[in-house]
Tab-separated table of C-alpha atoms in Angstrom:
chain	number	residue	atom	x	y	z
J	1	UNK	CA	103.504	62.795	106.493
J	2	UNK	CA	100.022	61.487	105.776
J	3	UNK	CA	98.849	62.839	102.410
J	4	UNK	CA	100.594	63.432	99.077
J	5	UNK	CA	98.917	65.565	96.411
J	6	UNK	CA	99.815	64.771	92.795
J	7	UNK	CA	98.551	67.066	90.009
J	8	UNK	CA	97.955	64.961	86.890
J	9	UNK	CA	97.742	66.205	83.302
J	10	UNK	CA	98.488	62.737	81.835
J	11	UNK	CA	101.873	63.894	80.518
J	12	UNK	CA	104.866	61.597	80.964
J	13	UNK	CA	106.241	63.969	83.597
J	14	UNK	CA	103.077	63.846	85.698
J	15	UNK	CA	103.021	60.040	85.454
J	16	UNK	CA	106.636	59.963	86.667
J	17	UNK	CA	105.502	62.134	89.585
J	18	UNK	CA	102.654	59.751	90.411
J	19	UNK	CA	105.002	56.754	90.259
J	20	UNK	CA	107.401	58.422	92.688
J	21	UNK	CA	104.537	59.404	94.992
J	22	UNK	CA	103.383	55.784	94.931
J	23	UNK	CA	106.812	54.634	96.097
J	24	UNK	CA	106.712	57.149	98.945
J	25	UNK	CA	103.174	56.045	99.818
J	26	UNK	CA	104.185	52.390	100.019
J	27	UNK	CA	107.263	53.136	102.119
J	28	UNK	CA	105.532	55.518	104.514
J	29	UNK	CA	101.976	54.123	104.369
J	30	UNK	CA	100.701	57.427	102.989
J	31	UNK	CA	97.590	58.436	101.085
J	32	UNK	CA	97.704	59.875	97.562
J	33	UNK	CA	95.244	62.427	96.214
J	34	UNK	CA	95.581	62.744	92.429
J	35	UNK	CA	93.946	65.784	90.840
J	36	UNK	CA	93.380	66.875	87.260
J	37	UNK	CA	92.297	70.395	86.423
J	38	UNK	CA	90.516	71.216	83.182
J	39	UNK	CA	91.030	74.872	82.386
J	40	UNK	CA	87.630	76.458	81.967
J	41	UNK	CA	85.012	78.701	83.552
J	42	UNK	CA	83.922	77.850	87.051
J	43	UNK	CA	80.143	78.123	87.047
J	44	UNK	CA	77.365	77.166	89.401
J	45	UNK	CA	75.466	75.855	86.354
J	46	UNK	CA	78.015	73.138	85.704
J	47	UNK	CA	80.010	71.046	88.139
J	48	UNK	CA	82.391	68.111	87.958
J	49	UNK	CA	79.580	65.625	88.547
J	50	UNK	CA	77.993	66.708	85.277
J	51	UNK	CA	74.971	67.994	87.132
J	52	UNK	CA	73.076	71.220	86.672
J	53	UNK	CA	73.957	71.450	83.001
J	54	UNK	CA	71.860	74.489	82.127
J	55	UNK	CA	73.819	76.032	79.267
J	56	UNK	CA	73.551	73.961	76.089
J	57	UNK	CA	76.037	76.004	74.083
J	58	UNK	CA	78.602	74.242	71.934
J	59	UNK	CA	81.415	75.188	74.331
J	60	UNK	CA	79.629	73.692	77.296
J	61	UNK	CA	78.772	70.543	75.374
J	62	UNK	CA	82.457	70.100	74.504
J	63	UNK	CA	83.451	70.766	78.127
J	64	UNK	CA	81.041	68.141	79.382
J	65	UNK	CA	82.428	65.547	76.967
J	66	UNK	CA	85.991	66.449	77.975
J	67	UNK	CA	85.078	66.134	81.637
J	68	UNK	CA	83.570	62.675	81.188
J	69	UNK	CA	86.572	61.451	79.196
J	70	UNK	CA	89.053	62.903	81.702
J	71	UNK	CA	87.267	61.265	84.634
J	72	UNK	CA	87.454	57.961	82.755
J	73	UNK	CA	91.187	58.444	82.118
J	74	UNK	CA	91.783	59.293	85.778
J	75	UNK	CA	89.896	56.212	86.965
J	76	UNK	CA	91.913	54.008	84.602
J	77	UNK	CA	95.197	55.560	85.732
J	78	UNK	CA	94.773	55.275	89.491
J	79	UNK	CA	93.060	51.898	89.111
J	80	UNK	CA	96.004	50.317	87.297
J	81	UNK	CA	97.923	47.410	88.823
J	82	UNK	CA	100.924	49.671	89.416
J	83	UNK	CA	99.053	51.318	92.288
J	84	UNK	CA	97.373	48.276	93.801
J	85	UNK	CA	97.483	48.216	97.574
J	86	UNK	CA	97.934	51.994	97.800
J	87	UNK	CA	95.379	54.335	99.355
J	88	UNK	CA	94.842	56.494	96.269
J	89	UNK	CA	91.937	58.666	95.134
J	90	UNK	CA	91.481	60.809	92.048
J	91	UNK	CA	89.391	63.842	91.192
J	92	UNK	CA	88.784	66.094	88.200
J	93	UNK	CA	87.990	69.799	88.517
J	94	UNK	CA	87.230	72.689	86.194
J	95	UNK	CA	88.961	75.995	86.822
J	96	UNK	CA	92.337	77.674	87.112
J	97	UNK	CA	95.131	75.093	87.605
J	98	UNK	CA	97.169	77.010	90.168
J	99	UNK	CA	94.136	78.102	92.197
J	100	UNK	CA	92.661	74.601	92.114
J	101	UNK	CA	95.922	73.000	93.239
J	102	UNK	CA	96.256	75.534	96.071
J	103	UNK	CA	92.706	74.810	97.207
J	104	UNK	CA	93.334	71.058	97.016
J	105	UNK	CA	96.446	71.406	99.204
J	106	UNK	CA	94.316	73.115	101.853
J	107	UNK	CA	91.245	70.868	101.487
J	108	UNK	CA	93.235	67.632	101.737
J	109	UNK	CA	95.724	69.038	104.260
J	110	UNK	CA	98.474	67.799	101.967
J	111	UNK	CA	101.877	67.276	103.565
J	112	UNK	CA	103.684	67.066	100.228
J	113	UNK	CA	103.058	67.877	96.569
J	114	UNK	CA	104.778	65.786	93.911
J	115	UNK	CA	104.394	67.154	90.407
J	116	UNK	CA	105.950	66.847	86.985
J	117	UNK	CA	107.884	69.660	85.381
J	118	UNK	CA	108.840	70.087	81.743
J	119	UNK	CA	111.135	72.984	82.591
J	120	UNK	CA	111.349	76.244	80.672
J	121	UNK	CA	113.936	78.443	79.040
J	122	UNK	CA	114.323	81.733	77.224
J	123	UNK	CA	111.333	83.999	76.811
J	124	UNK	CA	108.858	81.438	78.212
J	125	UNK	CA	110.817	81.283	81.455
J	126	UNK	CA	111.033	85.070	81.795
J	127	UNK	CA	107.532	86.157	80.826
J	128	UNK	CA	105.128	83.309	81.302
J	129	UNK	CA	106.041	81.087	84.198
J	130	UNK	CA	104.284	77.780	84.701
J	131	UNK	CA	101.716	76.513	87.144
J	132	UNK	CA	104.515	74.375	88.576
J	133	UNK	CA	106.566	77.493	89.327
J	134	UNK	CA	103.595	79.180	90.979
J	135	UNK	CA	102.992	76.159	93.202
J	136	UNK	CA	106.697	76.032	94.094
J	137	UNK	CA	106.604	79.742	94.981
J	138	UNK	CA	103.499	79.688	97.177
J	139	UNK	CA	102.628	76.178	98.401
J	140	UNK	CA	102.302	75.877	102.170
J	141	UNK	CA	103.872	72.415	102.083
J	142	UNK	CA	107.000	70.971	100.444
J	143	UNK	CA	106.929	70.405	96.678
J	144	UNK	CA	108.979	67.859	94.757
J	145	UNK	CA	109.264	68.508	91.018
J	146	UNK	CA	110.207	65.648	88.722
J	147	UNK	CA	111.161	65.475	85.045
J	148	UNK	CA	111.959	61.778	84.584
J	149	UNK	CA	111.418	58.398	86.209
J	150	UNK	CA	112.810	58.318	89.763
J	151	UNK	CA	113.379	55.282	91.980
J	152	UNK	CA	112.982	55.952	95.698
J	153	UNK	CA	115.743	53.552	96.709
J	154	UNK	CA	118.146	55.493	94.471
J	155	UNK	CA	117.679	58.720	96.464
J	156	UNK	CA	120.914	58.397	98.419
J	157	UNK	CA	122.365	61.919	98.261
J	158	UNK	CA	120.357	65.110	98.797
J	159	UNK	CA	122.024	68.501	98.330
J	160	UNK	CA	120.680	71.242	100.594
J	161	UNK	CA	121.775	74.718	99.488
J	162	UNK	CA	121.826	77.319	102.266
J	163	UNK	CA	123.579	80.540	103.207
J	164	UNK	CA	123.658	79.304	106.843
J	165	UNK	CA	122.347	82.665	108.058
J	166	UNK	CA	118.578	82.345	107.717
J	167	UNK	CA	116.459	80.535	110.268
J	168	UNK	CA	115.271	77.383	108.499
J	169	UNK	CA	113.753	75.335	111.316
J	170	UNK	CA	110.563	74.434	109.437
J	171	UNK	CA	112.423	73.671	106.220
J	172	UNK	CA	114.797	71.305	108.033
J	173	UNK	CA	111.932	69.705	109.952
J	174	UNK	CA	110.120	68.901	106.695
J	175	UNK	CA	113.275	67.759	104.897
J	176	UNK	CA	114.086	65.389	107.747
J	177	UNK	CA	110.834	63.543	107.012
J	178	UNK	CA	112.037	62.811	103.487
J	179	UNK	CA	115.517	61.948	104.726
J	180	UNK	CA	113.963	59.449	107.148
J	181	UNK	CA	112.032	57.776	104.305
J	182	UNK	CA	115.045	57.568	102.006
J	183	UNK	CA	117.949	57.177	104.427
J	184	UNK	CA	119.826	59.638	102.211
J	185	UNK	CA	122.949	61.557	103.170
J	186	UNK	CA	122.409	65.311	103.374
J	187	UNK	CA	125.039	67.428	101.613
J	188	UNK	CA	124.923	70.878	103.190
J	189	UNK	CA	126.511	73.342	100.753
J	190	UNK	CA	127.245	77.075	100.885
J	191	UNK	CA	127.864	78.535	97.414
J	192	UNK	CA	130.605	81.142	97.373
J	193	UNK	CA	130.153	83.893	94.792
J	194	UNK	CA	132.137	87.095	94.273
J	195	UNK	CA	129.321	89.076	95.911
J	196	UNK	CA	129.020	86.742	98.888
J	197	UNK	CA	132.385	85.146	99.589
J	198	UNK	CA	133.487	83.441	102.792
J	199	UNK	CA	136.587	81.411	103.561
J	200	UNK	CA	136.542	77.815	104.752
J	201	UNK	CA	137.721	78.934	108.195
J	202	UNK	CA	134.940	81.542	108.448
J	203	UNK	CA	132.298	78.963	107.572
J	204	UNK	CA	133.580	76.098	109.693
J	205	UNK	CA	132.002	77.335	112.922
J	206	UNK	CA	128.809	78.291	111.037
J	207	UNK	CA	128.429	74.748	109.720
J	208	UNK	CA	128.883	73.291	113.211
J	209	UNK	CA	126.346	75.722	114.681
J	210	UNK	CA	123.833	75.008	111.893
J	211	UNK	CA	124.136	71.237	112.281
J	212	UNK	CA	123.799	71.422	116.066
J	213	UNK	CA	120.883	73.895	115.977
J	214	UNK	CA	118.927	71.685	113.603
J	215	UNK	CA	120.128	68.355	115.056
J	216	UNK	CA	121.178	67.060	111.672
J	217	UNK	CA	122.568	63.554	111.198
J	218	UNK	CA	124.174	61.752	108.261
J	219	UNK	CA	125.349	65.102	106.898
J	220	UNK	CA	128.346	66.332	104.892
J	221	UNK	CA	129.355	69.997	104.567
J	222	UNK	CA	131.025	71.875	101.728
J	223	UNK	CA	131.817	75.323	100.374
J	224	UNK	CA	131.650	75.567	96.587
J	225	UNK	CA	132.984	78.446	94.496
J	226	UNK	CA	131.041	79.511	91.400
J	227	UNK	CA	129.972	82.637	89.527
J	228	UNK	CA	126.299	82.269	90.538
J	229	UNK	CA	124.371	80.376	93.191
J	230	UNK	CA	122.291	78.433	90.693
J	231	UNK	CA	125.319	77.313	88.669
J	232	UNK	CA	127.123	76.430	91.874
J	233	UNK	CA	124.272	74.295	93.187
J	234	UNK	CA	123.897	72.437	89.890
J	235	UNK	CA	127.653	71.896	89.546
J	236	UNK	CA	128.072	70.724	93.146
J	237	UNK	CA	125.101	68.372	92.815
J	238	UNK	CA	126.724	66.885	89.729
J	239	UNK	CA	130.097	66.559	91.478
J	240	UNK	CA	128.665	64.586	94.420
J	241	UNK	CA	126.348	62.578	92.148
J	242	UNK	CA	123.291	63.949	93.975
J	243	UNK	CA	119.887	62.375	93.463
J	244	UNK	CA	117.890	65.402	94.640
J	245	UNK	CA	118.363	69.107	95.358
J	246	UNK	CA	116.611	70.820	98.284
J	247	UNK	CA	116.208	74.573	98.706
J	248	UNK	CA	113.874	77.125	100.260
J	249	UNK	CA	112.094	79.736	98.167
J	250	UNK	CA	111.144	83.236	99.298
J	251	UNK	CA	107.796	83.190	97.494
J	252	UNK	CA	108.276	86.658	96.036
J	253	UNK	CA	105.708	88.040	93.607
J	254	UNK	CA	105.243	91.015	91.311
J	255	UNK	CA	108.060	93.442	90.600
J	256	UNK	CA	110.259	92.106	93.401
J	257	UNK	CA	110.106	88.633	91.853
J	258	UNK	CA	110.941	89.982	88.377
J	259	UNK	CA	113.902	91.983	89.702
J	260	UNK	CA	115.418	89.435	92.055
J	261	UNK	CA	114.341	86.210	90.388
J	262	UNK	CA	114.179	82.918	92.227
J	263	UNK	CA	117.007	80.433	92.525
J	264	UNK	CA	114.514	77.732	93.481
J	265	UNK	CA	112.409	78.275	90.353
J	266	UNK	CA	115.523	78.402	88.183
J	267	UNK	CA	116.572	75.049	89.621
J	268	UNK	CA	113.123	73.590	88.947
J	269	UNK	CA	113.478	74.674	85.320
J	270	UNK	CA	117.085	73.629	84.761
J	271	UNK	CA	117.841	70.681	87.045
J	272	UNK	CA	117.480	67.222	85.556
J	273	UNK	CA	117.221	65.593	88.982
J	274	UNK	CA	114.254	66.098	91.345
J	275	UNK	CA	114.081	69.386	93.247
J	276	UNK	CA	112.527	69.619	96.729
J	277	UNK	CA	111.356	73.106	97.675
J	278	UNK	CA	109.536	74.782	100.533
J	279	UNK	CA	108.291	78.341	100.537
J	280	UNK	CA	109.633	80.437	103.407
J	281	UNK	CA	106.440	82.512	103.416
J	282	UNK	CA	104.189	81.631	106.326
């Protein structure tokens, strides 16, 4: 890993994300790119340098003031003593948050996104979806979502949920990078549900094959019985006192996403510990 992208909205959650990214940066000698997106019209008459300000309407005047204040806040944040000695840069953009974050991932060739999540429930979770969920669903690099303060040295147990059947070479390759930085034990778990049930004996050879195929080390295996995959992952993570959950996401959109849902996005919303995700879409 070389570059970590951290979306900043100055919420407590995004500051927790930046603090965790800073710990990773110090440990791995990585660069941090912090980005804030102001939701507004993208126009050639107005850019983030405050140049070309051709439209003197009240809305544009307010936007310009907001931009200047946000750039000041960003400079103060990344310039604080907490991040001294870290290669960190900050930028402020105007536009659509999800689109801007996606572009920033590509422009900076980000190897990891660390972002805060407030979670969601009920009607908000079903109908709206957050920018965090969209990034989790589509990002071309791993995403770590964080709700509270996290200490890197406390990441000792990472739960990886898998059905053992899908090819996950890239996911494992990326997760190994985080495992190398943390030294954490990997807890490989298959959740047994009534619709997808396998005995311990059936899975034993599958676990061995999976571990050998992916050359995993410092790993523990388990089968966990629960009514749903999400509940099983959360319960197992609690039972082993996990510090992080890792899972792949299919990156589904549209009707297919509404019908099938996403275990990864549900975990991002409901888990109180950090969730590491990687989209399986190429």
